Coordinates of N, CA and C in Angstrom, one line a residue:
M19 N -15.0 -50.4 86.6 CA -14.5 -49.2 86.3 C -16.0 -48.6 86.3
D20 N -16.3 -47.5 87.3 CA -17.5 -46.8 87.7 C -17.7 -45.9 86.8
P21 N -19.2 -46.2 86.6 CA -20.2 -45.5 85.1 C -19.9 -44.0 84.7
V22 N -19.6 -43.4 86.3 CA -19.6 -41.6 86.4 C -17.9 -41.3 85.6
Y23 N -16.9 -42.4 85.8 CA -15.8 -42.1 85.7 C -15.6 -42.7 84.1
I24 N -16.7 -42.7 83.6 CA -16.3 -43.9 82.3 C -17.5 -42.4 81.0
Q25 N -18.2 -41.5 82.0 CA -19.1 -40.9 81.3 C -18.0 -39.3 81.4
L26 N -17.0 -39.4 82.3 CA -16.4 -38.1 82.7 C -15.5 -38.0 81.8
S27 N -14.8 -39.0 81.5 CA -13.3 -39.3 80.6 C -13.9 -39.5 79.0
T28 N -15.0 -39.7 78.9 CA -15.7 -40.0 77.4 C -16.1 -38.1 77.0
L29 N -16.5 -38.0 78.2 CA -16.6 -35.9 78.1 C -15.2 -35.2 77.9
M30 N -14.4 -35.6 78.6 CA -13.3 -34.6 78.5 C -12.4 -34.8 77.4
I31 N -12.2 -36.5 76.7 CA -11.6 -37.3 75.4 C -12.5 -35.9 74.5
A32 N -14.1 -35.9 74.3 CA -14.5 -35.0 73.1 C -14.0 -34.0 73.4
L33 N -14.2 -33.9 74.5 CA -13.9 -31.5 74.7 C -12.4 -31.9 74.6
A34 N -11.8 -32.5 74.8 CA -10.1 -32.1 74.4 C -9.7 -32.0 72.7
T35 N -10.4 -33.3 72.3 CA -10.4 -33.1 71.1 C -11.1 -32.0 70.1
M36 N -12.4 -31.7 70.6 CA -12.9 -30.8 69.8 C -12.0 -29.4 70.1
V37 N -11.3 -29.1 71.2 CA -11.0 -27.7 70.6 C -9.9 -27.5 70.3
T38 N -9.5 -28.7 69.9 CA -7.9 -28.9 69.4 C -7.7 -29.2 68.3
L39 N -9.5 -29.7 67.5 CA -9.9 -29.8 65.6 C -10.5 -27.9 66.2
L40 N -10.7 -27.5 66.7 CA -11.0 -26.0 66.1 C -9.7 -25.1 66.5
V41 N -8.8 -25.3 67.1 CA -7.8 -24.5 66.6 C -7.5 -24.8 65.3
T42 N -7.0 -25.6 65.1 CA -6.4 -26.5 64.0 C -6.9 -26.1 62.6
A43 N -8.6 -26.0 63.2 CA -9.1 -25.5 61.5 C -8.9 -23.9 61.2
Q44 N -9.2 -23.0 62.4 CA -8.6 -21.9 62.7 C -7.0 -21.1 61.8
H45 N -6.4 -22.3 62.3 CA -5.0 -22.2 62.0 C -4.8 -22.3 60.6
L46 N -6.2 -23.1 59.9 CA -5.6 -23.7 58.5 C -6.6 -23.1 57.5
R47 N -7.5 -22.1 58.3 CA -8.1 -21.4 57.6 C -9.2 -22.1 56.6
I48 N -9.8 -22.7 57.2 CA -10.9 -23.9 57.0 C -11.6 -23.8 57.6
P49 N -13.4 -24.5 56.7 CA -14.5 -24.2 58.2 C -14.3 -25.3 58.6
A50 N -14.5 -25.2 60.6 CA -14.3 -25.6 61.9 C -15.1 -27.4 61.3
I51 N -16.7 -27.4 60.6 CA -16.9 -28.8 60.6 C -16.0 -29.8 60.1
V52 N -15.0 -29.1 59.2 CA -14.4 -30.2 58.1 C -13.5 -31.4 59.3
P53 N -12.7 -30.5 59.8 CA -11.7 -31.6 61.4 C -13.0 -31.7 62.0
L54 N -14.0 -31.4 62.3 CA -14.8 -32.1 63.4 C -15.5 -33.4 63.2
L55 N -15.9 -33.0 61.8 CA -16.4 -34.0 61.4 C -15.5 -35.5 60.9
L56 N -14.2 -35.3 60.8 CA -13.6 -36.3 60.8 C -12.7 -36.7 61.8
G57 N -12.8 -36.2 62.7 CA -12.4 -36.1 64.1 C -13.6 -37.5 64.9
G58 N -14.7 -36.2 64.5 CA -15.9 -37.4 65.1 C -15.8 -39.7 64.5
I59 N -15.3 -38.8 62.8 CA -15.3 -40.3 62.6 C -14.1 -41.6 62.9
L60 N -13.3 -40.9 62.9 CA -12.2 -41.3 63.8 C -12.4 -41.9 65.0
L61 N -12.7 -40.9 66.1 CA -12.8 -41.3 67.1 C -14.4 -42.3 67.8
G62 N -15.2 -42.0 66.5 CA -16.2 -42.8 67.0 C -16.3 -44.3 67.1
P63 N -17.2 -45.3 67.3 CA -17.1 -46.7 67.8 C -17.0 -47.4 66.2
E64 N -16.8 -46.5 65.5 CA -16.9 -47.7 64.0 C -14.9 -47.7 63.7
V65 N -14.4 -46.5 64.2 CA -13.1 -46.9 63.4 C -12.5 -46.8 65.0
S66 N -12.0 -46.3 65.7 CA -11.1 -47.0 66.8 C -12.0 -47.2 68.0
G67 N -13.4 -47.0 68.5 CA -13.9 -46.8 69.6 C -13.4 -45.9 70.7
L68 N -12.7 -45.2 70.2 CA -12.2 -44.6 71.8 C -13.4 -44.0 72.5
I69 N -14.5 -43.1 71.7 CA -15.6 -42.3 72.3 C -16.5 -43.2 72.2
D70 N -17.5 -44.0 72.6 CA -18.4 -44.4 72.7 C -19.8 -43.4 73.3
P71 N -21.0 -43.3 72.1 CA -22.2 -42.8 72.7 C -22.9 -43.6 73.4
A72 N -23.2 -45.2 73.7 CA -23.7 -45.9 74.4 C -23.2 -45.7 75.4
K73 N -21.9 -45.3 76.1 CA -21.5 -45.0 77.5 C -21.7 -44.2 78.3
L74 N -22.4 -42.8 77.2 CA -23.0 -41.7 77.8 C -24.3 -42.2 78.3
G75 N -25.1 -43.3 78.0 CA -26.3 -43.5 78.6 C -27.2 -42.4 78.2
N76 N -28.6 -42.1 79.3 CA -29.3 -40.7 78.7 C -28.9 -39.6 78.8
G77 N -27.7 -39.2 79.2 CA -27.0 -37.9 79.5 C -26.9 -37.0 77.8
L78 N -26.6 -38.3 76.9 CA -26.4 -37.8 75.4 C -27.8 -37.3 75.2
N79 N -28.7 -37.2 75.6 CA -30.2 -36.7 74.7 C -30.0 -35.1 75.3
L80 N -29.5 -35.0 76.6 CA -29.2 -33.8 76.8 C -28.3 -33.3 76.3
L81 N -26.9 -33.9 76.0 CA -26.0 -33.2 75.2 C -26.5 -32.8 74.1
V82 N -27.0 -33.0 73.1 CA -27.7 -32.9 71.9 C -28.3 -32.5 72.3
A83 N -29.6 -32.1 72.7 CA -30.5 -30.6 72.2 C -29.7 -29.8 72.9
G84 N -29.2 -29.7 74.1 CA -27.9 -28.3 74.8 C -27.4 -27.7 73.3
C85 N -26.7 -28.8 72.5 CA -25.6 -28.3 71.8 C -26.7 -27.8 70.4
V86 N -27.3 -28.7 70.1 CA -28.3 -27.8 69.1 C -29.0 -26.6 69.2
A87 N -29.2 -26.4 70.5 CA -29.6 -25.0 70.6 C -28.8 -24.4 70.7
V88 N -27.5 -24.5 70.9 CA -26.6 -23.3 70.8 C -25.9 -23.3 69.5
I89 N -26.2 -24.0 68.5 CA -25.9 -24.2 67.2 C -27.1 -22.8 66.5
L90 N -28.0 -23.2 67.1 CA -28.9 -22.5 66.3 C -29.3 -21.1 66.6
F91 N -28.3 -20.7 68.4 CA -28.6 -20.0 68.8 C -27.6 -18.7 67.9
E92 N -26.3 -19.8 67.7 CA -25.5 -18.9 67.1 C -25.8 -18.5 66.0
G93 N -26.8 -19.3 65.2 CA -26.5 -19.3 63.9 C -27.3 -18.1 63.4
G94 N -28.3 -17.8 64.2 CA -29.8 -16.7 64.6 C -28.8 -14.9 64.9
L95 N -27.7 -15.4 65.4 CA -26.9 -14.0 65.4 C -26.1 -13.7 64.6
S96 N -25.3 -14.6 63.4 CA -24.8 -14.2 62.3 C -26.1 -13.8 61.6
L97 N -27.1 -14.3 61.6 CA -27.8 -13.3 60.1 C -28.1 -11.9 60.0
Q98 N -28.3 -11.5 58.8 CA -28.1 -9.9 59.2 C -29.6 -9.6 58.8

């Protein structure tokens, strides 16, 4: 398979799962981090292997840095 196809499919699976888990957490009125952690464990390379970070290559570092920036920005907005 083409490496770009593998990277895009991995990202799409991760995004679709994330949205589903966030909606579920909101519906159940629980903190979003709980289903996100469980989903990450279940879909990660140790349990099902559906999402493998090694397939993302160098793009993973950029993705993680962007996510950390968004989390910190969102946390800063919630301060009073």
